[in-house]
């Protein structure tokens, strides 16, 4: 693949404005996880042809690989809206929504994609959507949204101006029906012992020993920031925390807070916190929290600064107002978060969530194997061959291996069980996505670590003694 990229690069030097060539080069870079080069190429393709669905879809896939799930969904929804016959965009958006648990919409989009192009069938996605009743096409189409741009040039979600009425207030009422009480616990999460102990100290022990903590004037609840490469279990540990204490669990993303109407985003933020306070003990989980807690020095627009100030105010609470509310924030880019959020009383604990170690990978492999026809499997042997792989990477390995055996199964008409050999072979074809994250994190850890915030990253990389 490297030689192909070099050949394409040489061809582009002679024909830099050749759109099909630029797109081919961008895809090759994306396949090799050369994200910087891929972004530059897809951006150029979008400049050469602003209406190019392939360029737009490439940028959406880039956002997903960079851990910016909300941006990826927004971009994909816009492509489906602008290019209703683009089957590939339908499949990509279906995968994104299925990953976020919106299975009915995902099913409707996937079925629409197959009506457009049967060759894009995805066995792994079909298994996720099996038994799900698809919503009607109109129901599956999200409210019209558009992409805004921050002062940093990053895409953010906004709501189209032709909405019937502004969101916020009672229109944003989540309702108890949207609450989740996860039936999982820490026992269902492999590894992460240090993270589990920090969370126990923050909320589980205070709930179990209320009188003791009260003697020390130690309040119940607070904030914990989980950071690390994408796909390493930040959301999973958050759900397990709620399940461990049988608490309510509210998961929120960027698109559920942002609003185009002045003051409505701040109102939404207040109502979310109030809902959690009224139903404590409660775990309030903000995914991709860097989008809602960006460094105010980087924002030129006052609306973004006002929302951040509101977020800070809600985290502070008034007296015991936030008692029993654990605020968990997950981010792949902690360097974009306003330092004010790390002040004591807010996200005063920052926990690095590294890729799973060998033991944890083995446990993850065993769980994933339960969902497939398996022959001879040695989870420990496979775990040793997948150093640096995240949970999401291991899932990709299973998907690749499944595609290979399905090809053979379709020829013979018989079920072909997966084996360690199949999975090991698939692992050699998949590069761990955590590498790109550590390339960025290393620079911040080496040169922007005055407070020791990135010490755990340096220790993981072997650049700081433990």
XYZ file of C-alpha atoms in Angstrom:
466
model
C 0.000 0.000 0.000
C 2.919 2.328 0.772
C 4.222 2.019 -2.797
C 0.724 2.736 -4.103
C 0.573 5.933 -2.063
C 3.962 7.005 -3.400
C 2.841 6.309 -6.974
C -0.329 8.324 -6.462
C 1.662 11.142 -4.879
C 3.946 11.274 -7.925
C 0.936 11.259 -10.240
C -0.606 14.156 -8.300
C 2.587 16.161 -8.708
C 1.920 16.126 -12.469
C -1.875 16.503 -12.198
C -2.709 18.193 -8.866
C -6.273 19.178 -9.821
C -7.369 15.772 -11.084
C -10.384 15.121 -8.794
C -10.608 11.304 -9.237
C -6.860 11.070 -8.607
C -7.082 13.260 -5.485
C -9.933 11.081 -4.142
C -8.014 7.886 -4.876
C -4.978 9.238 -3.034
C -7.131 10.399 -0.109
C -8.712 6.934 0.235
C -5.303 5.228 0.133
C -4.054 7.518 2.906
C -7.208 6.865 4.935
C -6.795 3.099 4.559
C -3.230 3.413 5.877
C -4.363 5.725 8.725
C -2.218 8.566 7.430
C -4.906 10.900 8.716
C -3.120 14.205 8.157
C -2.461 13.477 4.475
C -5.957 12.066 4.057
C -7.528 15.214 5.528
C -5.465 17.481 3.270
C -6.454 15.442 0.202
C -10.162 15.243 1.042
C -10.204 18.966 1.837
C -8.647 19.706 -1.550
C -11.184 17.416 -3.239
C -13.994 19.351 -1.532
C -12.476 22.601 -2.795
C -12.206 21.236 -6.348
C -15.795 19.976 -6.226
C -17.896 21.334 -3.311
C -20.733 18.999 -4.321
C -18.582 15.848 -4.230
C -20.282 13.281 -1.995
C -17.088 11.176 -1.929
C -15.085 14.078 -0.503
C -17.760 14.795 2.112
C -17.973 11.122 3.096
C -14.195 10.946 3.388
C -14.210 13.856 5.833
C -16.967 12.143 7.834
C -14.922 8.931 8.047
C -11.898 10.966 9.140
C -13.911 12.542 11.947
C -14.953 9.061 13.085
C -11.351 7.778 13.114
C -10.297 10.838 15.115
C -12.916 10.017 17.736
C -15.234 12.899 16.790
C -18.380 10.805 16.608
C -20.848 13.697 16.767
C -19.128 15.474 13.884
C -19.060 12.250 11.852
C -22.816 11.741 12.373
C -23.640 15.343 11.484
C -21.571 15.204 8.301
C -23.088 11.871 7.290
C -26.632 13.101 7.907
C -25.941 16.107 5.707
C -24.635 13.860 2.894
C -27.726 11.644 3.067
C -29.907 14.771 2.930
C -28.004 16.337 0.007
C -27.363 13.066 -1.852
C -30.355 10.785 -1.153
C -29.120 8.183 -3.685
C -25.646 7.822 -2.170
C -25.782 4.267 -0.806
C -22.318 4.374 0.793
C -23.303 7.389 2.901
C -26.452 5.566 4.039
C -24.398 2.559 5.155
C -21.832 4.710 6.977
C -24.518 6.677 8.816
C -26.285 3.415 9.658
C -23.072 2.085 11.243
C -22.637 5.289 13.258
C -26.215 5.255 14.547
C -26.075 1.537 15.370
C -22.967 2.204 17.428
C -24.870 4.884 19.362
C -27.825 2.563 19.973
C -30.253 4.200 17.504
C -31.052 0.825 15.967
C -34.417 1.639 14.370
C -33.051 4.559 12.366
C -29.942 2.539 11.552
C -32.097 -0.306 10.187
C -34.154 2.050 8.007
C -31.022 3.661 6.573
C -29.362 0.293 5.919
C -32.430 -1.035 4.102
C -32.544 2.141 2.018
C -28.856 1.627 1.154
C -29.477 -1.938 -0.027
C -32.339 -0.773 -2.224
C -29.842 1.576 -3.859
C -26.907 -0.862 -4.058
C -27.155 -4.515 -2.958
C -23.365 -4.939 -3.207
C -22.895 -2.839 -0.044
C -24.382 -5.479 2.252
C -22.614 -5.619 5.609
C -22.999 -8.943 7.512
C -21.652 -7.467 10.746
C -24.128 -4.582 10.625
C -26.961 -6.922 9.700
C -26.251 -8.994 12.807
C -26.439 -5.864 14.978
C -29.759 -4.919 13.384
C -31.298 -8.390 13.401
C -34.781 -8.358 14.905
C -34.981 -4.556 14.904
C -38.107 -3.031 13.409
C -37.122 -0.189 11.110
C -38.846 3.134 11.390
C -40.479 4.600 8.326
C -38.257 6.566 5.972
C -39.682 9.841 7.233
C -39.059 8.834 10.834
C -35.535 7.733 10.047
C -34.668 11.104 8.566
C -33.295 13.311 11.354
C -34.396 16.893 11.914
C -32.541 19.047 9.364
C -29.166 20.080 10.720
C -26.208 21.987 9.393
C -22.546 22.292 10.235
C -21.219 25.435 11.802
C -17.539 26.193 12.216
C -15.747 27.268 15.354
C -12.901 29.727 15.470
C -10.568 26.708 15.197
C -12.147 25.666 11.922
C -13.697 22.576 13.514
C -17.183 21.484 12.537
C -19.938 21.782 15.113
C -23.567 20.837 14.859
C -26.312 23.392 14.482
C -30.036 23.108 13.835
C -31.537 24.241 10.561
C -33.265 27.598 10.544
C -36.521 26.175 9.242
C -37.311 24.315 12.484
C -40.923 24.907 13.466
C -39.987 26.223 16.886
C -36.873 26.798 18.947
C -35.586 23.933 21.064
C -34.872 24.282 24.750
C -37.138 24.580 27.742
C -39.885 21.984 27.852
C -39.050 20.888 24.303
C -35.745 19.569 25.636
C -37.250 17.587 28.510
C -35.424 14.239 28.493
C -38.021 12.570 30.674
C -37.487 9.548 32.911
C -38.328 7.309 29.963
C -34.906 8.180 28.526
C -33.112 7.114 31.691
C -31.082 3.963 31.623
C -30.244 1.758 34.571
C -27.411 -0.371 33.208
C -27.468 -4.020 34.287
C -23.673 -4.310 34.032
C -21.037 -3.762 36.723
C -17.259 -3.488 37.076
C -17.072 -7.286 36.889
C -18.137 -7.007 33.232
C -15.213 -4.708 32.383
C -11.792 -6.316 31.923
C -8.787 -4.531 33.428
C -8.945 -0.822 34.372
C -8.336 -1.608 38.065
C -6.843 1.821 38.847
C -9.746 3.580 37.132
C -12.291 1.476 39.006
C -10.666 2.294 42.355
C -10.683 6.039 41.606
C -14.387 5.886 40.752
C -15.115 3.823 43.862
C -13.481 6.518 45.995
C -15.364 9.263 44.195
C -18.904 7.949 44.492
C -19.302 4.281 45.428
C -17.598 4.399 48.841
C -19.325 7.677 49.809
C -22.698 6.099 49.088
C -21.824 2.992 51.067
C -20.340 4.927 54.024
C -22.322 8.162 54.082
C -21.812 8.910 57.774
C -18.053 8.398 57.602
C -17.643 10.706 54.626
C -19.916 13.276 56.260
C -17.586 13.393 59.276
C -14.787 14.443 56.947
C -17.090 16.937 55.185
C -16.507 14.993 51.971
C -19.389 15.424 49.560
C -20.821 12.622 47.468
C -20.340 13.005 43.751
C -18.106 15.301 41.742
C -16.435 15.083 38.377
C -14.043 12.618 36.734
C -12.464 13.200 33.319
C -11.694 10.044 31.345
C -9.245 10.555 28.504
C -7.307 8.373 26.126
C -7.392 6.856 22.625
C -10.786 6.201 21.019
C -12.347 2.776 21.435
C -10.682 1.922 24.768
C -13.771 1.653 26.966
C -14.485 5.130 28.349
C -18.216 4.787 27.694
C -18.229 1.185 28.923
C -16.644 2.029 32.300
C -19.110 4.900 32.692
C -22.106 2.596 32.228
C -20.546 0.034 34.554
C -20.170 2.740 37.208
C -23.897 3.444 37.115
C -24.649 -0.279 37.184
C -22.318 -0.801 40.153
C -24.374 1.547 42.340
C -27.735 0.918 40.634
C -27.903 4.591 39.706
C -29.642 6.397 36.887
C -27.448 6.918 33.826
C -27.844 9.870 31.466
C -25.555 9.920 28.423
C -25.345 13.131 26.445
C -23.586 14.216 23.273
C -22.885 17.516 21.608
C -26.023 17.412 19.458
C -28.304 17.165 22.512
C -27.037 20.399 24.016
C -26.246 22.760 21.147
C -29.031 25.000 19.902
C -29.039 27.778 17.318
C -31.265 30.005 19.462
C -29.522 32.465 21.746
C -29.544 31.267 25.334
C -31.173 27.906 24.571
C -27.961 25.869 24.717
C -27.258 27.217 28.209
C -30.832 26.425 29.225
C -30.454 22.888 27.910
C -27.301 22.455 29.966
C -29.066 23.635 33.134
C -32.031 21.298 32.593
C -29.762 18.283 32.134
C -28.013 18.959 35.439
C -31.309 19.640 37.191
C -32.717 16.369 35.896
C -29.688 14.515 37.294
C -29.988 16.304 40.673
C -33.672 15.457 40.939
C -32.935 11.774 40.328
C -29.738 11.220 42.313
C -27.826 9.012 42.673
C -27.161 9.626 39.032
C -24.226 9.308 36.638
C -24.231 12.152 34.133
C -22.007 11.161 31.214
C -20.791 13.674 28.618
C -19.285 11.986 25.575
C -16.685 13.979 23.613
C -16.793 16.540 26.407
C -14.073 18.624 24.727
C -16.747 19.833 22.300
C -18.731 21.289 25.220
C -15.785 22.291 27.391
C -13.435 23.779 24.807
C -10.704 26.180 25.852
C -12.354 29.613 25.888
C -9.155 31.218 24.636
C -9.704 29.389 21.355
C -13.257 30.656 20.882
C -14.030 33.820 19.028
C -17.779 33.479 19.294
C -19.394 34.631 22.513
C -22.133 31.951 22.246
C -19.581 29.183 22.751
C -18.007 30.991 25.690
C -21.412 31.461 27.334
C -22.173 27.738 27.090
C -18.802 26.869 28.667
C -19.423 29.332 31.486
C -22.830 27.742 32.089
C -21.238 24.278 32.166
C -18.706 25.484 34.760
C -21.453 27.051 36.859
C -23.538 23.857 36.841
C -20.545 21.760 37.879
C -19.912 24.091 40.816
C -23.516 23.802 41.970
C -24.781 25.651 45.003
C -23.927 24.078 48.354
C -25.000 20.424 48.371
C -26.921 20.800 45.104
C -24.809 18.292 43.166
C -24.552 15.726 45.965
C -25.109 12.243 44.592
C -24.389 13.302 41.012
C -21.234 11.878 39.457
C -20.237 13.796 36.346
C -18.137 11.766 33.952
C -16.599 13.367 30.890
C -14.950 11.327 28.137
C -12.585 12.847 25.605
C -10.020 11.795 23.048
C -8.536 15.314 23.043
C -7.943 16.525 26.623
C -5.622 19.237 25.305
C -8.665 21.080 23.901
C -10.443 21.334 27.279
C -10.521 24.649 29.143
C -8.119 24.437 32.137
C -10.902 25.840 34.347
C -12.660 22.466 34.130
C -9.751 20.807 35.935
C -10.056 23.061 38.967
C -10.836 21.249 42.262
C -14.566 20.659 42.591
C -15.060 20.195 38.855
C -13.187 17.519 36.884
C -10.717 17.269 39.744
C -9.782 13.690 38.867
C -8.368 12.984 35.404
C -7.978 9.306 34.563
C -5.998 8.030 31.605
C -7.752 5.104 29.880
C -5.006 3.298 27.940
C -5.468 0.531 25.392
C -6.318 -2.760 27.137
C -3.382 -4.836 28.337
C -2.864 -8.473 27.339
C -5.163 -9.823 30.045
C -7.915 -7.341 29.235
C -7.610 -8.022 25.491
C -7.955 -11.728 26.177
C -11.151 -11.065 28.156
C -12.521 -8.838 25.375
C -11.753 -11.514 22.789
C -13.645 -14.114 24.831
C -16.694 -11.850 25.029
C -16.642 -11.116 21.279
C -16.171 -14.798 20.469
C -19.484 -15.632 22.156
C -21.291 -13.812 19.354
C -19.662 -15.843 16.530
C -19.413 -19.489 15.431
C -16.027 -20.382 16.926
C -13.781 -23.380 16.385
C -10.403 -23.623 18.099
C -9.658 -20.340 19.842
C -6.756 -19.339 22.060
C -7.662 -15.861 23.406
C -4.305 -15.418 25.142
C -2.315 -16.194 21.980
C -4.407 -13.746 19.964
C -4.106 -11.113 22.708
C -0.319 -11.336 22.487
C -0.509 -10.708 18.734
C -2.623 -7.559 19.137
C -0.428 -5.288 21.248
C -1.757 -1.724 21.263
C -5.182 -2.699 19.911
C -8.219 -1.008 21.432
C -11.532 -2.763 21.996
C -12.776 -1.189 18.760
C -9.695 -2.499 16.934
C -10.375 -6.017 18.212
C -13.921 -5.747 16.913
C -12.510 -4.745 13.522
C -10.290 -7.847 13.609
C -13.339 -10.044 14.214
C -15.196 -8.288 11.391
C -12.320 -8.840 8.941
C -11.979 -12.501 9.904
C -15.744 -12.957 9.638
C -15.742 -11.542 6.100
C -13.044 -14.025 5.107
C -14.821 -17.111 6.467
C -18.174 -15.915 5.134
C -16.685 -15.874 1.657
C -15.725 -19.525 2.084
C -19.052 -20.359 3.746
C -21.006 -18.955 0.810
C -19.040 -21.151 -1.596
C -19.616 -24.341 0.378
C -23.029 -23.505 1.808
C -21.832 -24.579 5.244
C -20.931 -22.665 8.406
C -17.177 -22.170 8.697
C -16.169 -21.538 12.328
C -13.622 -18.839 13.162
C -10.272 -19.981 14.503
C -7.245 -18.393 16.127
C -5.474 -18.651 12.772
C -8.234 -16.689 10.996
C -8.212 -13.969 13.639
C -4.424 -13.717 13.764
C -4.325 -13.352 9.981
C -6.962 -10.606 10.166
C -4.968 -8.853 12.924
C -1.963 -8.519 10.592
C -4.172 -6.603 8.143
C -5.450 -4.126 10.716
C -3.258 -1.418 12.193
C -4.187 -0.266 15.712
C -5.941 3.096 15.565
C -4.408 4.046 18.902
C -1.063 4.798 17.222
C -2.338 8.005 15.636
C -3.648 9.182 19.015
C -0.352 8.534 20.783
C 1.509 10.477 18.089
C -0.516 13.564 19.002
C -0.564 12.874 22.744
C 3.208 12.403 22.865
C 3.800 15.976 21.680
C 1.461 17.441 24.296
C 2.874 15.195 27.005
C 6.461 16.157 26.172
C 6.024 19.896 25.738
C 2.814 20.942 27.555
C 3.022 19.025 30.800
C 3.834 21.759 33.295
C 1.233 20.514 35.807
C 2.024 16.833 35.320
C -1.370 16.241 33.703
C 0.098 13.881 31.094
C 2.406 11.925 33.421
C 0.342 8.763 32.944
C 0.728 9.053 29.171
C 4.497 9.463 29.527
C 4.639 6.441 31.837
C 2.671 4.366 29.356
C 5.071 5.399 26.578
C 8.049 4.548 28.800
C 9.275 8.150 28.853
C 8.795 8.627 32.590
C 9.728 6.272 35.388
C 6.770 4.846 37.294
